[in-house]
mmCIF file of C-alpha atoms and ligand atoms in Angstrom:
data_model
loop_
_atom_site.group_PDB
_atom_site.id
_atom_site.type_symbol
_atom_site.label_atom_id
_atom_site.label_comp_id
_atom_site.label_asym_id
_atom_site.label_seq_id
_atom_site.Cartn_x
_atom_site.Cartn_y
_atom_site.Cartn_z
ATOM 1 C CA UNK A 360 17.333 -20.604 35.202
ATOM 2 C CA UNK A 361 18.708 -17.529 36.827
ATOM 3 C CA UNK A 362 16.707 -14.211 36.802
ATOM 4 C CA UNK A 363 18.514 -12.278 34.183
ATOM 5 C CA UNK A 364 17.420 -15.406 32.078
ATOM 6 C CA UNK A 365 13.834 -15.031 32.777
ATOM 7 C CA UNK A 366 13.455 -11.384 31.909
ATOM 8 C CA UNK A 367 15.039 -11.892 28.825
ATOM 9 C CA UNK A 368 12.498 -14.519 28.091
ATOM 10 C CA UNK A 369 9.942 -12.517 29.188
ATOM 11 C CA UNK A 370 11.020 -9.290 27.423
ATOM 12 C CA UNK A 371 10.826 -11.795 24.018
ATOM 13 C CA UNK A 372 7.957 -12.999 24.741
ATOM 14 C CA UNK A 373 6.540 -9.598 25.035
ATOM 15 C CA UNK A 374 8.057 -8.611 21.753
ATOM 16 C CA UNK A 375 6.325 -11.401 20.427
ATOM 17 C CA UNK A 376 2.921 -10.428 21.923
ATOM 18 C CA UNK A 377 3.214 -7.084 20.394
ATOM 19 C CA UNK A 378 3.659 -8.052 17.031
ATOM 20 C CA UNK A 379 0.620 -6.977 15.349
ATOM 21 C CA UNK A 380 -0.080 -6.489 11.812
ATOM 22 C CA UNK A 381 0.511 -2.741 10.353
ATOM 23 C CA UNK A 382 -3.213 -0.873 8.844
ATOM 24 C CA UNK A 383 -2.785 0.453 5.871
ATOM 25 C CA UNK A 384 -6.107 2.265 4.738
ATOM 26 C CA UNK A 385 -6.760 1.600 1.305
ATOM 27 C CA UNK A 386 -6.910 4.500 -1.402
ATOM 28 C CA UNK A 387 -7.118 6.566 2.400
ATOM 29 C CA UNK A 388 -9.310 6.706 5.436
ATOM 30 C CA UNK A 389 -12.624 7.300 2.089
ATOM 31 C CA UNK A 390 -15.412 6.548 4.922
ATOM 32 C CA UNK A 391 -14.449 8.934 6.970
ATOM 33 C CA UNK A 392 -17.089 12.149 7.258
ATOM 34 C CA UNK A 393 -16.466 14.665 4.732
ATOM 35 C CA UNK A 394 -13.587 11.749 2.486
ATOM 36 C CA UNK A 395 -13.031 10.072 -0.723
ATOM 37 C CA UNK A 396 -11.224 7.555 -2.420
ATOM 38 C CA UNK A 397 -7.742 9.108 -3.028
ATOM 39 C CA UNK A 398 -8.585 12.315 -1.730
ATOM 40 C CA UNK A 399 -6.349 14.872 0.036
ATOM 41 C CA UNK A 400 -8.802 14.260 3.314
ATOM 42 C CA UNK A 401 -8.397 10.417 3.340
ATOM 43 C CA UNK A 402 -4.620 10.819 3.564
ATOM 44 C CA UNK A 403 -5.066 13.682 6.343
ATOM 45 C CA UNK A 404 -7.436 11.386 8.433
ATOM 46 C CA UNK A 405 -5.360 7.771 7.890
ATOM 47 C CA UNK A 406 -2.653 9.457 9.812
ATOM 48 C CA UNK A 407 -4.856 11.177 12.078
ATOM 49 C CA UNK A 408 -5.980 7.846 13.370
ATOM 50 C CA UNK A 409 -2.358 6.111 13.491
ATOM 51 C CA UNK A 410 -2.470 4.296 10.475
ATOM 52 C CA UNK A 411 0.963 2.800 9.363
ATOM 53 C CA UNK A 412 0.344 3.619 5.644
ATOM 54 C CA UNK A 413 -2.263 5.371 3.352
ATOM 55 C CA UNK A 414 -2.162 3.792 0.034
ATOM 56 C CA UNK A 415 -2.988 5.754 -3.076
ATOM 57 C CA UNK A 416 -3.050 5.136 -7.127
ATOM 58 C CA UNK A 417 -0.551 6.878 -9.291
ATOM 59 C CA UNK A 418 -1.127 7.901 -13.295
ATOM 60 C CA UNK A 419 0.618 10.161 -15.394
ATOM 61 C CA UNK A 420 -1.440 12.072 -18.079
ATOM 62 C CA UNK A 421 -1.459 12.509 -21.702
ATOM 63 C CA UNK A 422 0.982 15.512 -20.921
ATOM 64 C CA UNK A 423 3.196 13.906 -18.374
ATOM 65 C CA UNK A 424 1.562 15.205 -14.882
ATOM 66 C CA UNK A 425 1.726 12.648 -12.099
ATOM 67 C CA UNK A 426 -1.979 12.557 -10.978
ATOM 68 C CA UNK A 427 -4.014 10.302 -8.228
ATOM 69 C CA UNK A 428 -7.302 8.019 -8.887
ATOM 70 C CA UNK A 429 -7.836 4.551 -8.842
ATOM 71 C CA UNK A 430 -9.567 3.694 -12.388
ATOM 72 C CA UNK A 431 -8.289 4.147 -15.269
ATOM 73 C CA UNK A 432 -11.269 6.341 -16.187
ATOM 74 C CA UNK A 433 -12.861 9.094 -14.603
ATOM 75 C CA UNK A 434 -16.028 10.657 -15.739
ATOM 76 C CA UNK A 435 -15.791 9.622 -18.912
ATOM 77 C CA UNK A 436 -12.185 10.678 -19.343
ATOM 78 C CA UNK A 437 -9.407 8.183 -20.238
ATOM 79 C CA UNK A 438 -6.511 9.831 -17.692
ATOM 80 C CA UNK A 439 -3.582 8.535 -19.793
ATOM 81 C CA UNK A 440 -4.659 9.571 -22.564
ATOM 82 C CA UNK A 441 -6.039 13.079 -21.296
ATOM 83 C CA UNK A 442 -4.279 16.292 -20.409
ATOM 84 C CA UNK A 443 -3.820 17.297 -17.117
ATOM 85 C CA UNK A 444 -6.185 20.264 -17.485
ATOM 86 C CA UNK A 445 -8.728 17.694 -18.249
ATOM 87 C CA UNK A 446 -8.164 15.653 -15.270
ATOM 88 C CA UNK A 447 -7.529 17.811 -12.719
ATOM 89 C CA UNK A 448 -11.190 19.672 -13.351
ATOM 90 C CA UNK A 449 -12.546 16.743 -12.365
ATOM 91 C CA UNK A 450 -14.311 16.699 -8.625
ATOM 92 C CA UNK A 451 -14.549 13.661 -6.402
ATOM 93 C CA UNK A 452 -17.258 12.529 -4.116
ATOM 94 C CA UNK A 453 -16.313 15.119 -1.591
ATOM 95 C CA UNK A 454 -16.105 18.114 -2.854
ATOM 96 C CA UNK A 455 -12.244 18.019 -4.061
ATOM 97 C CA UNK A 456 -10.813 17.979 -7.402
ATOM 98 C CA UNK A 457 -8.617 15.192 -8.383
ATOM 99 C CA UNK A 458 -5.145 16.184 -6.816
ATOM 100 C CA UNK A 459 -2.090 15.982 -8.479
ATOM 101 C CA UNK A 460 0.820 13.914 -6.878
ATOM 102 C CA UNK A 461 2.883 17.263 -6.249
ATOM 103 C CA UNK A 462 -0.122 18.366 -4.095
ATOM 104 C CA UNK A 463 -0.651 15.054 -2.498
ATOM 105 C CA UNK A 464 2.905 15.033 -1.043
ATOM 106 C CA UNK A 465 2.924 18.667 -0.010
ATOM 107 C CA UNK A 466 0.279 17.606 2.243
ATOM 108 C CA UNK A 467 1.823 14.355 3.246
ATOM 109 C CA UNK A 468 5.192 15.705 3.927
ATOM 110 C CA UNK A 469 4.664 17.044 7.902
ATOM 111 C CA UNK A 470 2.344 13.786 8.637
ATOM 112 C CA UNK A 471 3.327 10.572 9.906
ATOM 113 C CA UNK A 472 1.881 7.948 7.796
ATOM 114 C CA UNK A 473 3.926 5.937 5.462
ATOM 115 C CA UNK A 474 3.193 6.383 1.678
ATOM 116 C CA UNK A 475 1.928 3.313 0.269
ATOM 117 C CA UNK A 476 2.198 4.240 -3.758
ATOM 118 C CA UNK A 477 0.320 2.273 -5.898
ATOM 119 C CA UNK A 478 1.677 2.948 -9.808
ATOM 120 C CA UNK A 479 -0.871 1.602 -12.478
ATOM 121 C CA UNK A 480 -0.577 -0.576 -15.075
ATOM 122 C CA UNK A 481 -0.242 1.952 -17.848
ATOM 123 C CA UNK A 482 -1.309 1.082 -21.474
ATOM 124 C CA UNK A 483 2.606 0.490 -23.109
ATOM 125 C CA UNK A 484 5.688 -0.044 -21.544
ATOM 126 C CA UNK A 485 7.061 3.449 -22.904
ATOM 127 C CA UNK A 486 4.096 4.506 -20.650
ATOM 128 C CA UNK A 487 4.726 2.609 -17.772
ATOM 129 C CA UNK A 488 8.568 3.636 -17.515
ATOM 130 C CA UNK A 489 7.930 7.645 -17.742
ATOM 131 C CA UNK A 490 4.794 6.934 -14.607
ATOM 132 C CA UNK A 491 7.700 5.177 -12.820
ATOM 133 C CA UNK A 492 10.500 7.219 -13.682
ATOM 134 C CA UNK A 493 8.782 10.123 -12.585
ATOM 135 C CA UNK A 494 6.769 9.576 -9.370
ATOM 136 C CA UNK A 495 10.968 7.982 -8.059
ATOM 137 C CA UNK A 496 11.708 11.341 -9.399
ATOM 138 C CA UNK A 497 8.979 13.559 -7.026
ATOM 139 C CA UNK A 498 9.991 11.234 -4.061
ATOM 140 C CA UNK A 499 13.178 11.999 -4.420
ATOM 141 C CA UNK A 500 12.542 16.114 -4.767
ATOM 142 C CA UNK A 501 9.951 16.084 -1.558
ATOM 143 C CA UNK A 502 12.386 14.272 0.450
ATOM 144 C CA UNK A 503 10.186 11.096 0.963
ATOM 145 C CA UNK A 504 12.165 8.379 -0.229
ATOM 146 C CA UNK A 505 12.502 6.903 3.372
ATOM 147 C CA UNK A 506 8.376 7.187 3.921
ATOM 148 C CA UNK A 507 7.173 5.322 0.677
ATOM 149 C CA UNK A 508 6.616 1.757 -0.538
ATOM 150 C CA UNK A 509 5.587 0.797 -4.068
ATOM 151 C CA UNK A 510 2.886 -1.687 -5.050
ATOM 152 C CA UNK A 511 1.973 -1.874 -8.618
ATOM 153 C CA UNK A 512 -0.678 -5.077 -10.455
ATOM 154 C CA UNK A 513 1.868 -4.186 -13.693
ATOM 155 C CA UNK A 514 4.507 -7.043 -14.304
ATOM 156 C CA UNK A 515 7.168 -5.327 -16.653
ATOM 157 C CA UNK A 516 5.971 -2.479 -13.975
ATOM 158 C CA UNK A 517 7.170 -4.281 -10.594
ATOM 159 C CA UNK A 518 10.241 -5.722 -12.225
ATOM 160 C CA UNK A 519 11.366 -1.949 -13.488
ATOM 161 C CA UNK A 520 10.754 -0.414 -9.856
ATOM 162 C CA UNK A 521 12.887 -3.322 -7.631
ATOM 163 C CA UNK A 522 15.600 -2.328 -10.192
ATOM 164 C CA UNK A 523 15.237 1.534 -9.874
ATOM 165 C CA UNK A 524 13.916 2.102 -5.567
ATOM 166 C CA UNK A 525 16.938 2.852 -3.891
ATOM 167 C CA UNK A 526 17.923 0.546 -1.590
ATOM 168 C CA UNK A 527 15.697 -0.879 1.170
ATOM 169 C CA UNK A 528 12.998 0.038 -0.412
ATOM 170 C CA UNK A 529 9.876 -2.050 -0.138
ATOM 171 C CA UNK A 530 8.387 -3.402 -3.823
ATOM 172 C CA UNK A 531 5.179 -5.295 -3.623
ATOM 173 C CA UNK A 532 2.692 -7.089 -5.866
ATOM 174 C CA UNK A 533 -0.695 -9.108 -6.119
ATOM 175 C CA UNK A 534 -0.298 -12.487 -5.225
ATOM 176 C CA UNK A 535 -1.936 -15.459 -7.355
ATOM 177 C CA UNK A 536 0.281 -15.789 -10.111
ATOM 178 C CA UNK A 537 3.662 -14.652 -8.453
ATOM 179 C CA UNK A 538 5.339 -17.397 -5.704
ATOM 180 C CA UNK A 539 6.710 -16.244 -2.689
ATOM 181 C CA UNK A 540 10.003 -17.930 -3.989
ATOM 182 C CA UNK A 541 9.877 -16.524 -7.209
ATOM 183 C CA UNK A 542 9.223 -12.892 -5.620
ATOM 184 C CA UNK A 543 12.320 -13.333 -3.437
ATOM 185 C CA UNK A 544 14.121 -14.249 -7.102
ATOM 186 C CA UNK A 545 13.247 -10.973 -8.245
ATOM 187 C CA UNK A 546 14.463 -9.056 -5.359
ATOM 188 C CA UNK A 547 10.729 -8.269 -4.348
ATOM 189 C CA UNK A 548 9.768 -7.579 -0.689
ATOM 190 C CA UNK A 549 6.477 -8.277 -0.251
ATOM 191 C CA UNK A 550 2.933 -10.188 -1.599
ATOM 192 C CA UNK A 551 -0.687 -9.275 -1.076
ATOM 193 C CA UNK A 552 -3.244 -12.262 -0.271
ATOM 194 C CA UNK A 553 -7.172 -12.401 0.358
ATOM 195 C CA UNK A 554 -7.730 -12.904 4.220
ATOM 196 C CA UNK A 555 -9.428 -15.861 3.174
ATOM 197 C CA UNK A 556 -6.751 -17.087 0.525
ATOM 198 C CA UNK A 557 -4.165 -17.348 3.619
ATOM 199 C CA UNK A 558 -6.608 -19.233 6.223
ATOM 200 C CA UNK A 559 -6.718 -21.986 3.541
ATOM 201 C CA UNK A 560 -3.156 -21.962 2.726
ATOM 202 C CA UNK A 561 -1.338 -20.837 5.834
ATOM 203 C CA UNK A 562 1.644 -22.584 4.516
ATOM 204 C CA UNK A 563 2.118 -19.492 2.556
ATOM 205 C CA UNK A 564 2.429 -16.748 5.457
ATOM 206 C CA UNK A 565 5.919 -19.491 5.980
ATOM 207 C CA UNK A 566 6.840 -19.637 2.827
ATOM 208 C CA UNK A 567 6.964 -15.871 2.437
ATOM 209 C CA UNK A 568 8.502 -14.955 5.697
ATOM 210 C CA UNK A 569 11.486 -17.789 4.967
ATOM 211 C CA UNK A 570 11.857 -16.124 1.681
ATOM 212 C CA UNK A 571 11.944 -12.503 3.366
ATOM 213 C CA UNK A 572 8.703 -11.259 1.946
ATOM 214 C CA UNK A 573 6.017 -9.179 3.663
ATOM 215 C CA UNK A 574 2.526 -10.632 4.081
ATOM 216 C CA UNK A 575 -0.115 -8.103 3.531
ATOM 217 C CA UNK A 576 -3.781 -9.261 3.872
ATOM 218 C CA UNK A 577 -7.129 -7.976 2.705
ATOM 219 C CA UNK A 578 -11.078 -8.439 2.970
ATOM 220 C CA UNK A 579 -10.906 -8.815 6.778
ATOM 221 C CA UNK A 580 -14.370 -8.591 7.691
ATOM 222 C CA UNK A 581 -14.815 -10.053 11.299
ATOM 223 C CA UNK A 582 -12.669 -10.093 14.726
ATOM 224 C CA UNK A 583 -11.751 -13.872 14.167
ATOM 225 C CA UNK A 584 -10.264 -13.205 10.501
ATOM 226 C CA UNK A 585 -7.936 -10.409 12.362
ATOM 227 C CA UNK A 586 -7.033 -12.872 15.222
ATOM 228 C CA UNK A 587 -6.390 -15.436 12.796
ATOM 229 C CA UNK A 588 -3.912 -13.007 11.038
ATOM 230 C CA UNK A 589 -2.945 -11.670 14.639
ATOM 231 C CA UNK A 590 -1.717 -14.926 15.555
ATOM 232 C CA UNK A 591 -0.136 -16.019 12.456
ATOM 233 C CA UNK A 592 2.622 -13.275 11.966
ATOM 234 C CA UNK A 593 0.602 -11.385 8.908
ATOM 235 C CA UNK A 594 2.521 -8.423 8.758
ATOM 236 C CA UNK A 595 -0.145 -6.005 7.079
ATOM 237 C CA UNK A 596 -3.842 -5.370 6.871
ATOM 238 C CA UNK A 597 -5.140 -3.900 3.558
ATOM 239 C CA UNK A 598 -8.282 -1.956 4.932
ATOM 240 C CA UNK A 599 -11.145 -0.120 3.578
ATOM 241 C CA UNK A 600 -11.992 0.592 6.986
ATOM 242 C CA UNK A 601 -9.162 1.209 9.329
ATOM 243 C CA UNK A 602 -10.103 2.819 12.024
ATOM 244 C CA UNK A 603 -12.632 -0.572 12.401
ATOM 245 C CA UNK A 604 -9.743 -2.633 12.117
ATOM 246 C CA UNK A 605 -7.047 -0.546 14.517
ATOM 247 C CA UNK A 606 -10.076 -0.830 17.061
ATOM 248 C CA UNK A 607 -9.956 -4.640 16.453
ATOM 249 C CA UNK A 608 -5.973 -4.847 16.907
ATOM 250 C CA UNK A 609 -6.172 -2.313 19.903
ATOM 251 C CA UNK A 610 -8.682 -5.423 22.067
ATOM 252 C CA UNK A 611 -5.868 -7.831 21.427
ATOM 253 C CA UNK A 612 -3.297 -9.304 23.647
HETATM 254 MG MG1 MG B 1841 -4.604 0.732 -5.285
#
């Protein structure tokens, strides 16, 4: 084997080694000091610790406004069927009043962190076509089409966004009663799994990946569960805690 030969091996195995899974903190960085669940400061500090993504809920109200929580209910008030004025009174745990998506990616424009947009499962179809329609829409106006992937539990939902992302885009769904072959049918890109789903099935991180669909993971509670997904090619951790889990990836070889 001549020289030029080795590097090249050892450049790929290198590559290989430095693989790890993307941390995408879930509804934001929430336990971070002075956070929330979907709040404007759990965006701000998920890219302030390098996460790849922030995810983040998406519903439209009663009176068509593109707003962010995760339940379908907050304080009492049904958000789709609610006006905006109504909603957006409403204060989270921190201090900070339920943002709108507007405001949400006026702050996420100058960061880093990759928009990980969760749309709902609205009530009707009628519904669940204006939510889409309109968040593509905002995307589109702020420029962020290139920074934002779509994950929705809604079926009619996931099968109307792969037809309307542009191109490249990155649609993604619940697994359980979706296959990884049936996904790839739909022109889907990627599958969400319990941690502890995938270490009894690992035949499914293959399956996937020879389909062309993005493993994300979830409910990784010790170092073992991340070196498990570490060493078998999961491509992204779902995390209510990232900057635990970036701390786990960062001790890794
Ligand atoms: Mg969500």
């Amino acid at each position: 084997m001549n020289r030029l030969m080795t590097m090249l091996l050892l450049l790929a195995a290198l590559t290989v080694a430095a693989a790890k899974p993307g941390v995408i903190a879930h509804r934001g960085y929430w336990n971070a000091p002075g956070s929330a669940k979907n709040s404007i400061r759990g965006l701000i500090k998920a890219d302030s610790i390098g996460c790849y993504g922030s995810e983040f809920d998406v519903w439209v109200t009663a009176d068509d406004v593109l707003v962010i929580n995760h339940d379908a209910v907050i304080n009492g008030l049904d958000i789709e069927h609610s006006t905006a004025a109504e909603v957006l009174a409403q204060k989270l745990s921190n201090g900070e009043t339920v943002p709108t998506l507007e405001q949400f990616l006026t702050v996420a424009k100058p960061l880093n962190v990759r928009l990980v947009c969760e749309i709902k499962a609205h009530d009707s179809n009628r519904r669940q076509e204006e939510v889409i329609r309109r968040t593509l829409a905002m995307m589109k106006q702020f420029g962020l089409e290139d920074r934002v992937e779509y994950v929705t539990f809604s079926r009619n939902g996931l099968l109307s966004l792969i037809k309307q992302v542009p191109a490249g885009t990155s649609v993604q769904y619940p697994a359980g009663d979706v296959l990884p072959e049936q996904m790839a049918a739909w022109g889907g890109h990627g599958l969400n799994f319990r941690c502890k789903v995938l270490m009894k099935n690992p035949d499914l991180i293959r399956r996937c990946h020879d389909a062309g669909i993005k493993v994300k993971a979830w409910k990784i509670t010790t170092p073992e569960q991340m070196k498990w997904c570490v060493d078998n090619g999961v491509d992204f951790i779902t995390s209510d805690d990232p900057e635990m889990h970036l701390d786990m990836l960062s001790k890794m070889d």
